[in-house]
Structure formats: structure tokens, C-alpha cells
Amino acid sequence: EPEVTQTPSHQVTQMGQEVILRCVPISNHLYFYWYRQILGQKVEFLVSFYNNEISEKSEIFDDQFSVERPDGSNFTLKIRSTKLEDSAMYFCASTPLAGGRGNTEAFFGQGTRLTVV
Amino acid sequence: SQQGEEDPQALSIQEGENATMNCSYKTSINNLQWYRQNSGRGLVHLILIRSNEREKHSGRLRVTLDTSKKSSSLLITASRAADTASYFCATPYYGNNRLAFGKGNQVVVIP
């Protein structure tokens, strides 16, 4: 069964350092997403990506964040200068159609646990 | 902004019993989804119910949707220890791509 894969599963970084979280969405999906979940809190939307550009972003997704699809398979989230409050589980997801309009489920990866120290 | 919100209850039940959890949302939706998250793991899609559906079944799962009350329920019948997890409802922003998740219900099934 196709799945979304994320690497690494756990990353520890020092405050102020840049991190890149990697995702391989399901191959025939068109929409890609990043969500995050701070420990004990809700899953929060960060950004959606379609046709090689950001289609929507939340207020959390500020200038410190960026996304990229560097090739035909990878989808990355970069945090330029990490803060302590960026510590969270980051989930990548993909859908074959638009998530809202398309009445379609989202397929999530297993997540990357980011710890900023 | 619309948002899925589960009743903030943690359920602890015996294996074989049924588990019910509820979710409410605030604005119009075209579907509502339920996800499961095992401790420290990713989100697994369980079931999607469209706004024109009132009830849907998938294996031991039964989901209802009441658009007049803007609420949904998830019933897990004949629970098993493997059902121990957090359960989230999520609603897409109408005409939009993002999912808004509720806070989640922690369900513990005791063998």
C-alpha cells in the first residue's frame, strides 16, 4: 500500500540552527501539506503546496519557514533559525485532490519529532 | 473559523465494550473525517463522512453526522486493546485545503 514517508524520524538541533525535514508524498498525489503537533496539543496546519507553489499557509508559517519540491518526489520543510518553541512533531501529508473540495482523505507520514535545545 | 472539537473526555474501557466519542464544529462543511493516532506515531485516516450522509460504517466503526447540530460521533464496537489510541476529528475549511483538527480523545482499552 502506498505511504507517505518522512525522514528523519527524530532530529535534535541547537537553537538558531537551520533544519530541513524531508518527505516523500504518495507518487500520484497532487497536494502536499505540512502540519505540526506540539506535545499534548492539537495538530495544526502549516502550509499546503500544489503545482509547485504554496496554495495556502497559516499564521504559524512565517518567514522562518519555507517549503520546496526540489525534484519529482521529495517535499521539504525548512526552518531557517530554529527556536525552542519549534519543538514539535511535524507531519507531512498528501492528497490526490484538493483536501476540502475533493472530499478526500489525507495520507499522513509517521512524523519527524523535532527537538530544539 | 471552523474547527473540529471533540468532547474533552479520556475514555478507559474494558476490552469488548463500546467506545463513543463526539465532535462538534462551527461552520459549514462538505465532509468530516476521523483519524487515529497511536502514541508518538502518525495519523491514520479511519473514515470520511460527507455532509449529505447521516451515518457510515467501516468494520467496527460507526460514524454519524448531524449537520443541523454541527456534530459527529464515532463509535467503536467490541473494542480491542489495539484500539488504544487518540482519536481526532477533522474538518476541511470549505472550499479550502487545510484540515482543522480537534484536541483528540484518548481511549485506553484494558485487556
Coordinates of N, CA and C in Angstrom, one line a residue:
Chain A
E1 N 0.8 -1.2 0.0 CA 0.0 0.0 0.0 C 0.9 1.2 0.0
P2 N 0.6 2.2 -0.8 CA 1.5 3.4 -0.9 C 1.4 4.2 0.4
E3 N 2.5 4.8 0.8 CA 2.5 5.6 2.0 C 3.4 6.8 1.9
V4 N 3.2 7.7 2.8 CA 4.0 8.9 2.9 C 5.1 8.6 3.8
T5 N 6.3 8.9 3.4 CA 7.5 8.6 4.2 C 8.2 9.9 4.6
Q6 N 8.7 9.9 5.9 CA 9.3 11.1 6.4 C 10.7 10.7 7.0
T7 N 11.6 11.6 6.8 CA 12.9 11.4 7.4 C 13.5 12.8 7.9
P8 N 14.2 12.8 9.0 CA 14.5 11.7 9.9 C 13.2 11.5 10.8
S9 N 13.2 10.4 11.6 CA 12.1 10.2 12.5 C 12.3 11.1 13.7
H10 N 13.5 11.5 14.1 CA 13.8 12.3 15.2 C 15.0 13.2 14.9
Q11 N 14.9 14.5 15.1 CA 16.0 15.4 14.9 C 16.2 16.3 16.1
V12 N 17.4 16.4 16.6 CA 17.7 17.3 17.7 C 18.6 18.4 17.1
T13 N 18.3 19.6 17.4 CA 19.1 20.7 16.9 C 19.3 21.8 17.9
Q14 N 20.3 22.6 17.7 CA 20.5 23.7 18.6 C 19.7 24.9 18.1
M15 N 19.3 25.7 19.1 CA 18.5 26.9 18.8 C 19.3 27.8 17.8
G16 N 18.7 28.3 16.8 CA 19.3 29.1 15.9 C 19.8 28.4 14.6
Q17 N 19.9 27.1 14.7 CA 20.3 26.3 13.6 C 19.2 26.1 12.6
E18 N 19.6 25.8 11.4 CA 18.6 25.5 10.3 C 18.3 24.0 10.3
V19 N 17.1 23.7 10.0 CA 16.8 22.2 9.9 C 15.9 22.1 8.6
I20 N 16.1 20.9 8.0 CA 15.3 20.5 6.8 C 14.7 19.2 7.1
L21 N 13.4 19.2 7.1 CA 12.6 18.0 7.2 C 12.2 17.5 5.9
R22 N 12.3 16.2 5.7 CA 12.1 15.6 4.4 C 10.9 14.7 4.3
C23 N 10.2 14.7 3.2 CA 9.0 13.9 3.0 C 9.0 13.4 1.6
V24 N 8.5 12.2 1.4 CA 8.2 11.7 0.1 C 6.7 11.4 0.0
P25 N 5.9 12.2 -0.6 CA 4.5 12.0 -0.7 C 4.2 10.8 -1.6
I26 N 2.9 10.4 -1.6 CA 2.5 9.3 -2.5 C 2.6 9.8 -3.9
S27 N 3.1 9.0 -4.8 CA 3.6 9.4 -6.1 C 2.5 10.0 -7.0
N28 N 1.3 9.6 -6.9 CA 0.3 10.2 -7.9 C -0.5 11.3 -7.2
H29 N -0.1 11.7 -6.0 CA -0.9 12.7 -5.3 C -0.4 14.1 -5.8
L30 N -1.3 15.1 -5.7 CA -1.1 16.4 -6.3 C -0.9 17.5 -5.2
Y31 N -1.5 17.2 -4.0 CA -1.4 18.3 -3.0 C -0.6 17.8 -1.8
F32 N 0.2 18.6 -1.3 CA 1.1 18.3 -0.2 C 1.0 19.3 0.9
Y33 N 1.2 18.8 2.1 CA 0.9 19.6 3.3 C 2.0 19.3 4.4
W34 N 2.1 20.3 5.2 CA 2.9 20.2 6.5 C 1.9 20.6 7.6
Y35 N 1.9 19.8 8.6 CA 1.2 20.0 9.9 C 2.2 19.9 11.0
R36 N 1.9 20.5 12.2 CA 2.7 20.2 13.3 C 1.9 19.9 14.5
Q37 N 2.4 19.2 15.5 CA 1.7 19.0 16.7 C 2.7 19.1 17.9
I38 N 2.5 20.2 18.6 CA 3.3 20.4 19.8 C 2.8 19.4 20.9
L39 N 3.7 18.9 21.7 CA 3.3 17.8 22.6 C 2.1 18.2 23.4
G40 N 1.1 17.3 23.3 CA -0.1 17.5 24.1 C -1.1 18.4 23.5
Q41 N -0.8 19.0 22.4 CA -1.7 19.9 21.8 C -2.3 19.4 20.5
K42 N -3.1 20.3 19.8 CA -3.8 19.9 18.6 C -2.8 19.8 17.4
V43 N -3.2 19.1 16.4 CA -2.5 19.1 15.2 C -2.9 20.4 14.4
E44 N -1.8 21.1 14.0 CA -2.0 22.5 13.4 C -1.5 22.5 12.0
F45 N -2.3 23.1 11.1 CA -2.0 23.2 9.7 C -0.8 24.3 9.6
L46 N 0.1 24.0 8.8 CA 1.2 24.9 8.5 C 1.0 25.5 7.0
V47 N 1.0 24.6 6.1 CA 1.1 25.0 4.7 C 0.6 23.9 3.7
S48 N 0.1 24.3 2.6 CA -0.3 23.4 1.6 C 0.4 23.8 0.3
F49 N 0.6 22.9 -0.6 CA 1.5 23.1 -1.8 C 0.9 22.4 -2.9
Y50 N 0.8 23.1 -4.0 CA 0.2 22.5 -5.2 C 0.8 23.1 -6.5
N51 N 1.1 22.3 -7.4 CA 1.6 22.8 -8.7 C 2.8 23.7 -8.5
N52 N 3.7 23.2 -7.6 CA 5.0 23.8 -7.4 C 4.9 25.2 -6.7
E53 N 3.8 25.5 -6.0 CA 3.8 26.7 -5.3 C 2.9 26.5 -4.0
I54 N 3.1 27.4 -3.1 CA 2.3 27.4 -1.9 C 0.9 27.8 -2.3
S55 N -0.1 27.0 -1.9 CA -1.5 27.4 -2.2 C -2.2 28.0 -1.0
E56 N -1.7 27.7 0.2 CA -2.2 28.3 1.4 C -1.2 28.1 2.5
K57 N -1.2 29.1 3.5 CA -0.4 28.9 4.6 C -1.1 29.5 5.9
S58 N -0.7 29.0 7.0 CA -1.3 29.5 8.2 C -0.5 30.7 8.8
E59 N -1.0 31.2 9.9 CA -0.2 32.3 10.5 C 1.0 31.8 11.2
I60 N 1.1 30.5 11.5 CA 2.3 29.9 12.0 C 3.4 30.0 11.0
F61 N 3.1 29.8 9.8 CA 4.1 29.7 8.7 C 4.7 31.1 8.4
D62 N 5.6 31.5 9.2 CA 6.2 32.9 9.0 C 7.4 32.8 8.1
D63 N 8.2 33.8 8.1 CA 9.3 33.9 7.2 C 10.4 32.9 7.6
Q64 N 10.4 32.3 8.7 CA 11.4 31.4 9.1 C 11.2 30.0 8.5
F65 N 10.0 29.8 7.9 CA 9.6 28.6 7.3 C 9.6 28.7 5.8
S66 N 10.0 27.6 5.1 CA 9.9 27.6 3.6 C 9.7 26.1 3.2
V67 N 9.0 25.9 2.1 CA 8.9 24.6 1.6 C 9.4 24.5 0.1
E68 N 9.7 23.3 -0.3 CA 10.3 23.2 -1.6 C 10.0 21.8 -2.1
R69 N 9.8 21.7 -3.4 CA 9.8 20.3 -4.0 C 10.9 20.3 -5.0
P70 N 12.1 19.9 -4.5 CA 13.3 20.0 -5.3 C 13.4 19.1 -6.5
D71 N 12.6 18.0 -6.4 CA 12.6 17.1 -7.5 C 11.2 16.5 -7.6
G72 N 11.0 15.4 -8.4 CA 9.7 14.9 -8.6 C 9.2 14.1 -7.5
S73 N 10.0 13.9 -6.4 CA 9.5 13.0 -5.3 C 9.5 13.6 -4.0
N74 N 10.5 14.5 -3.7 CA 10.7 15.0 -2.3 C 9.9 16.3 -2.1
F75 N 9.5 16.4 -0.8 CA 8.9 17.7 -0.4 C 9.5 18.0 0.9
T76 N 10.1 19.2 1.0 CA 10.8 19.5 2.2 C 10.3 20.8 2.9
L77 N 10.5 20.8 4.2 CA 10.1 21.9 5.1 C 11.4 22.4 5.7
K78 N 11.8 23.6 5.5 CA 13.0 24.2 6.1 C 12.6 25.2 7.2
I79 N 13.2 25.1 8.3 CA 13.1 26.1 9.3 C 14.5 26.8 9.4
R80 N 14.6 28.1 9.1 CA 15.8 28.8 9.0 C 16.6 28.9 10.3
S81 N 16.0 29.4 11.3 CA 16.7 29.6 12.6 C 15.7 29.1 13.7
T82 N 16.0 27.9 14.1 CA 15.0 27.3 15.0 C 15.0 28.0 16.4
K83 N 13.7 27.9 16.9 CA 13.5 28.4 18.3 C 13.1 27.3 19.1
L84 N 13.1 27.5 20.4 CA 12.7 26.4 21.4 C 11.3 26.0 21.1
E85 N 10.4 27.0 20.8 CA 9.0 26.7 20.6 C 8.7 26.0 19.2
D86 N 9.7 25.8 18.4 CA 9.5 25.0 17.2 C 9.6 23.5 17.5
S87 N 9.9 23.2 18.7 CA 9.9 21.7 19.1 C 8.5 21.2 19.0
A88 N 8.4 20.1 18.2 CA 7.1 19.6 17.9 C 7.3 18.3 17.0
M89 N 6.2 17.7 16.8 CA 6.1 16.6 15.8 C 5.6 17.3 14.5
Y90 N 6.4 17.1 13.4 CA 6.0 17.6 12.2 C 5.5 16.5 11.2
F91 N 4.3 16.7 10.7 CA 3.7 15.7 9.8 C 3.6 16.2 8.4
C92 N 4.0 15.4 7.5 CA 3.8 15.6 6.1 C 2.5 14.9 5.7
A93 N 1.8 15.4 4.7 CA 0.6 14.7 4.2 C 0.4 15.0 2.8
S94 N -0.3 14.1 2.1 CA -0.6 14.3 0.7 C -2.0 13.9 0.4
T95 N -2.6 14.5 -0.6 CA -4.0 14.1 -1.1 C -4.0 14.1 -2.6
P96 N -4.8 13.2 -3.2 CA -4.8 13.2 -4.7 C -5.6 14.4 -5.2
L97 N -6.5 14.9 -4.4 CA -7.3 16.0 -4.9 C -7.2 17.1 -3.8
A98 N -7.8 18.2 -4.1 CA -7.9 19.3 -3.0 C -8.5 18.8 -1.8
G99 N -7.9 19.0 -0.6 CA -8.4 18.4 0.6 C -9.8 18.7 1.0
G100 N -10.2 20.0 0.8 CA -11.6 20.4 1.2 C -12.6 20.0 0.1
R101 N -12.3 20.6 -1.0 CA -13.3 20.4 -2.1 C -13.4 19.0 -2.6
G102 N -12.3 18.3 -2.5 CA -12.2 17.0 -3.1 C -12.9 15.8 -2.3
N103 N -13.3 16.1 -1.1 CA -13.9 15.0 -0.3 C -13.0 13.8 -0.3
T104 N -11.7 14.1 0.1 CA -10.8 13.0 0.1 C -10.0 13.0 1.4
E105 N -9.6 11.8 1.7 CA -8.8 11.6 3.0 C -7.4 12.1 2.7
A106 N -6.7 12.5 3.8 CA -5.3 12.9 3.7 C -4.5 11.7 4.2
F107 N -3.4 11.5 3.6 CA -2.5 10.4 4.0 C -1.3 11.1 4.7
F108 N -1.1 10.7 5.9 CA 0.0 11.3 6.7 C 1.2 10.4 6.9
G109 N 2.3 11.0 7.0 CA 3.5 10.2 7.3 C 3.6 10.0 8.8
Q110 N 4.7 9.3 9.2 CA 4.8 9.0 10.6 C 5.3 10.1 11.5
G111 N 5.8 11.2 10.8 CA 6.2 12.3 11.5 C 7.7 12.4 11.8
T112 N 8.2 13.6 12.0 CA 9.5 13.9 12.4 C 9.4 14.6 13.8
R113 N 10.0 14.0 14.8 CA 10.0 14.7 16.1 C 11.2 15.6 16.1
L114 N 10.9 16.9 16.1 CA 12.0 17.9 16.2 C 12.1 18.4 17.6
T115 N 13.3 18.4 18.1 CA 13.6 18.9 19.5 C 14.7 19.9 19.3
V116 N 14.3 21.1 19.8 CA 15.3 22.3 19.7 C 15.8 22.5 21.1
V117 N 17.1 22.5 21.2 CA 17.7 22.6 22.6 C 18.5 23.9 22.7
Chain B
S1 N -13.6 30.9 12.6 CA -13.0 29.8 11.8 C -13.6 28.5 12.2
Q2 N -13.8 27.6 11.3 CA -14.4 26.3 11.7 C -13.3 25.4 12.3
Q3 N -13.7 24.5 13.1 CA -12.8 23.7 13.9 C -13.5 22.5 14.4
G4 N -12.8 21.4 14.3 CA -13.4 20.2 14.9 C -13.0 20.2 16.4
E5 N -13.9 19.9 17.3 CA -13.7 19.9 18.7 C -14.3 18.7 19.3
E6 N -13.5 17.8 19.8 CA -14.1 16.7 20.5 C -14.5 17.0 21.9
D7 N -15.4 16.2 22.4 CA -15.7 16.3 23.8 C -14.4 15.9 24.6
P8 N -14.0 16.7 25.5 CA -12.6 16.5 26.1 C -12.7 15.4 27.2
Q9 N -13.0 14.2 26.7 CA -13.0 13.1 27.7 C -12.0 12.1 27.3
A10 N -11.4 11.5 28.3 CA -10.5 10.4 28.2 C -11.3 9.2 28.6
L11 N -11.3 8.2 27.7 CA -12.1 7.0 28.0 C -11.2 5.9 28.4
S12 N -11.6 5.1 29.4 CA -10.9 3.9 29.8 C -12.0 2.9 29.9
I13 N -11.9 1.9 29.0 CA -12.9 0.8 28.9 C -12.3 -0.5 28.9
Q14 N -13.1 -1.5 29.2 CA -12.7 -2.9 29.1 C -12.8 -3.4 27.7
E15 N -11.9 -4.3 27.4 CA -11.9 -4.9 26.1 C -13.3 -5.6 25.8
G16 N -13.8 -5.4 24.7 CA -15.2 -5.9 24.3 C -16.3 -4.8 24.5
E17 N -16.0 -3.8 25.2 CA -17.0 -2.7 25.4 C -17.0 -1.8 24.2
N18 N -18.0 -1.0 24.1 CA -18.1 0.0 23.0 C -17.5 1.3 23.5
A19 N -16.9 2.1 22.6 CA -16.4 3.4 23.0 C -17.1 4.4 22.0
T20 N -17.6 5.5 22.6 CA -18.2 6.6 21.8 C -17.5 7.9 22.2
M21 N -17.2 8.6 21.1 CA -16.7 10.0 21.3 C -17.4 10.9 20.3
N22 N -17.4 12.2 20.7 CA -18.2 13.2 20.0 C -17.3 14.3 19.5
C23 N -17.8 15.0 18.5 CA -17.1 16.1 17.9 C -18.1 17.1 17.5
S24 N -17.8 18.4 17.7 CA -18.6 19.5 17.2 C -17.8 20.4 16.3
Y25 N -18.4 21.1 15.4 CA -17.7 22.0 14.5 C -18.6 23.3 14.4
K26 N -18.0 24.3 13.8 CA -18.6 25.6 13.9 C -19.3 26.1 12.6
T27 N -18.7 25.7 11.4 CA -19.3 26.3 10.2 C -19.6 25.2 9.2
S28 N -20.1 25.6 8.1 CA -20.5 24.6 7.1 C -19.3 23.8 6.6
I29 N -19.6 22.5 6.4 CA -18.5 21.6 5.9 C -19.1 20.8 4.7
N30 N -18.2 20.2 4.0 CA -18.6 19.3 3.0 C -18.2 17.8 3.3
N31 N -17.4 17.7 4.4 CA -17.1 16.4 4.9 C -16.5 16.5 6.3
L32 N -16.5 15.4 7.0 CA -15.9 15.3 8.3 C -15.1 14.0 8.4
Q33 N -13.9 14.1 8.9 CA -13.0 12.9 8.9 C -12.6 12.6 10.3
W34 N -12.4 11.3 10.6 CA -11.8 10.8 11.8 C -10.5 10.2 11.6
Y35 N -9.6 10.5 12.5 CA -8.2 9.9 12.4 C -7.9 9.3 13.7
R36 N -7.0 8.3 13.7 CA -6.4 7.7 14.9 C -4.9 8.0 14.9
Q37 N -4.4 8.2 16.2 CA -3.0 8.4 16.4 C -2.6 7.5 17.5
N38 N -1.7 6.5 17.2 CA -1.1 5.8 18.3 C 0.0 6.6 18.9
S39 N 0.3 6.3 20.1 CA 1.2 7.1 20.9 C 2.5 7.4 20.1
G40 N 2.8 8.7 19.9 CA 4.0 9.1 19.2 C 4.1 8.8 17.7
R41 N 3.0 8.4 17.1 CA 3.1 7.9 15.7 C 2.3 8.9 14.9
G42 N 2.2 8.5 13.6 CA 1.4 9.4 12.6 C -0.1 9.2 12.7
L43 N -0.8 10.0 11.9 CA -2.2 10.0 11.9 C -2.7 9.0 10.8
V44 N -3.6 8.2 11.2 CA -4.2 7.2 10.3 C -5.6 7.5 10.0
H45 N -6.0 7.7 8.8 CA -7.3 8.0 8.4 C -8.2 6.8 8.7
L46 N -9.4 7.1 9.4 CA -10.3 6.0 9.7 C -11.5 6.0 8.8
I47 N -12.1 7.2 8.7 CA -13.4 7.2 7.9 C -13.7 8.7 7.6
L48 N -14.3 8.9 6.4 CA -14.8 10.2 6.0 C -16.3 10.1 5.7
I49 N -17.0 11.1 6.3 CA -18.4 11.1 6.1 C -18.8 12.4 5.4
R50 N -19.5 12.4 4.3 CA -19.9 13.6 3.6 C -21.0 14.3 4.2
S51 N -21.2 15.5 3.9 CA -22.2 16.3 4.5 C -23.6 15.8 4.2
N52 N -23.8 15.1 3.1 CA -25.1 14.6 2.7 C -25.4 13.2 3.3
E53 N -24.4 12.7 4.1 CA -24.6 11.4 4.7 C -24.9 11.6 6.2
R54 N -25.7 10.7 6.7 CA -26.0 10.8 8.2 C -25.3 9.7 9.0
E55 N -25.0 8.6 8.3 CA -24.3 7.5 9.1 C -23.4 6.8 8.1
K56 N -22.3 6.3 8.6 CA -21.4 5.5 7.8 C -20.7 4.4 8.7
H57 N -20.5 3.3 8.1 CA -19.9 2.2 8.8 C -18.6 1.7 8.1
S58 N -17.7 1.3 8.9 CA -16.5 0.7 8.4 C -15.9 -0.3 9.4
G59 N -16.2 -1.5 9.1 CA -15.8 -2.5 10.1 C -16.5 -2.3 11.4
R60 N -15.7 -2.2 12.5 CA -16.2 -1.9 13.8 C -16.5 -0.5 14.1
L61 N -16.3 0.4 13.1 CA -16.5 1.8 13.3 C -17.9 2.2 12.8
R62 N -18.5 3.1 13.5 CA -19.8 3.7 13.1 C -19.7 5.2 13.3
V63 N -19.9 6.0 12.3 CA -19.8 7.4 12.4 C -21.2 8.0 12.0
T64 N -21.6 9.0 12.8 CA -22.8 9.7 12.5 C -22.5 11.2 12.3
L65 N -23.3 11.8 11.5 CA -23.1 13.2 11.3 C -24.5 13.9 11.3
D66 N -24.5 14.9 12.2 CA -25.8 15.7 12.3 C -25.4 17.2 11.9
T67 N -25.7 17.5 10.7 CA -25.3 18.9 10.2 C -26.1 20.0 10.8
S68 N -27.3 19.6 11.3 CA -28.2 20.6 11.9 C -27.6 21.0 13.3
K69 N -27.0 20.1 13.9 CA -26.3 20.3 15.2 C -24.8 20.5 15.1
K70 N -24.3 20.4 13.9 CA -22.9 20.5 13.7 C -22.1 19.6 14.6
S71 N -22.5 18.4 14.6 CA -21.8 17.4 15.4 C -21.7 16.1 14.8
S72 N -20.7 15.3 15.3 CA -20.5 14.0 14.7 C -20.1 13.1 15.9
S73 N -20.3 11.8 15.8 CA -19.9 10.8 16.8 C -19.2 9.7 16.1
L74 N -18.2 9.1 16.9 CA -17.5 7.9 16.4 C -17.8 6.9 17.5
L75 N -18.3 5.7 17.0 CA -18.5 4.6 17.9 C -17.6 3.5 17.4
I76 N -16.8 2.9 18.4 CA -16.0 1.7 18.1 C -16.7 0.6 18.9
T77 N -17.1 -0.4 18.2 CA -17.8 -1.5 18.8 C -16.8 -2.6 19.2
A78 N -17.1 -3.4 20.2 CA -16.3 -4.6 20.6 C -14.8 -4.2 20.6
S79 N -14.5 -3.2 21.4 CA -13.1 -2.7 21.4 C -12.1 -3.7 21.8
R80 N -10.9 -3.5 21.2 CA -9.7 -4.4 21.5 C -8.6 -3.5 22.1
A81 N -7.7 -4.2 22.7 CA -6.5 -3.5 23.2 C -5.8 -2.6 22.2
A82 N -5.8 -3.1 21.0 CA -5.1 -2.4 19.9 C -5.8 -1.1 19.5
D83 N -7.0 -0.9 20.0 CA -7.7 0.3 19.7 C -7.3 1.5 20.6
T84 N -6.4 1.1 21.6 CA -5.9 2.2 22.4 C -5.1 3.2 21.6
A85 N -5.6 4.5 21.6 CA -5.0 5.5 20.8 C -5.7 6.8 21.1
S86 N -5.3 7.9 20.4 CA -6.0 9.1 20.4 C -6.8 9.2 19.1
Y87 N -8.0 9.7 19.2 CA -8.9 9.8 18.1 C -9.2 11.3 17.9
F88 N -9.0 11.7 16.6 CA -9.3 13.1 16.3 C -10.3 13.2 15.2
C89 N -11.2 14.2 15.3 CA -12.0 14.6 14.1 C -11.3 15.8 13.5
A90 N -11.6 15.9 12.2 CA -11.0 16.9 11.4 C -12.0 17.4 10.3
T91 N -12.1 18.7 10.1 CA -13.0 19.2 9.1 C -12.2 20.1 8.2
P92 N -12.4 20.0 6.9 CA -11.7 20.8 6.0 C -12.4 22.2 5.9
Y93 N -11.7 23.2 5.8 CA -12.3 24.5 5.5 C -13.0 24.5 4.2
Y94 N -14.2 24.8 4.2 CA -15.0 24.7 2.9 C -14.3 25.4 1.8
G95 N -14.2 24.7 0.7 CA -13.5 25.3 -0.5 C -12.0 25.5 -0.3
N96 N -11.5 24.9 0.7 CA -10.1 25.1 1.0 C -9.4 23.8 1.2
N97 N -8.1 23.8 1.4 CA -7.4 22.5 1.5 C -7.0 22.1 2.9
R98 N -7.0 23.0 3.9 CA -6.4 22.7 5.2 C -7.5 21.9 6.0
L99 N -7.0 21.1 6.8 CA -7.8 20.4 7.8 C -7.7 21.0 9.2
A100 N -8.8 21.2 9.8 CA -8.8 21.7 11.2 C -9.1 20.6 12.1
F101 N -8.1 20.3 13.0 CA -8.2 19.1 13.9 C -8.8 19.5 15.3
G102 N -9.5 18.6 15.9 CA -9.9 18.8 17.3 C -8.7 18.4 18.2
K103 N -9.0 18.5 19.5 CA -8.0 18.2 20.5 C -7.7 16.7 20.7
G104 N -8.6 15.9 20.3 CA -8.4 14.5 20.4 C -8.9 13.9 21.7
N105 N -9.4 12.6 21.5 CA -9.9 11.9 22.7 C -8.9 10.7 22.9
Q106 N -8.4 10.6 24.1 CA -7.6 9.5 24.5 C -8.4 8.3 24.9
V107 N -8.3 7.2 24.2 CA -9.0 6.0 24.5 C -8.0 4.9 25.0
V108 N -8.3 4.3 26.1 CA -7.5 3.2 26.6 C -8.4 2.0 26.8
V109 N -8.0 0.9 26.1 CA -8.8 -0.3 26.2 C -8.0 -1.3 27.0
I110 N -8.6 -1.7 28.1 CA -7.9 -2.6 29.1 C -8.2 -4.0 28.7
P111 N -7.1 -4.8 28.5 CA -7.3 -6.2 28.2 C -8.0 -7.0 29.3

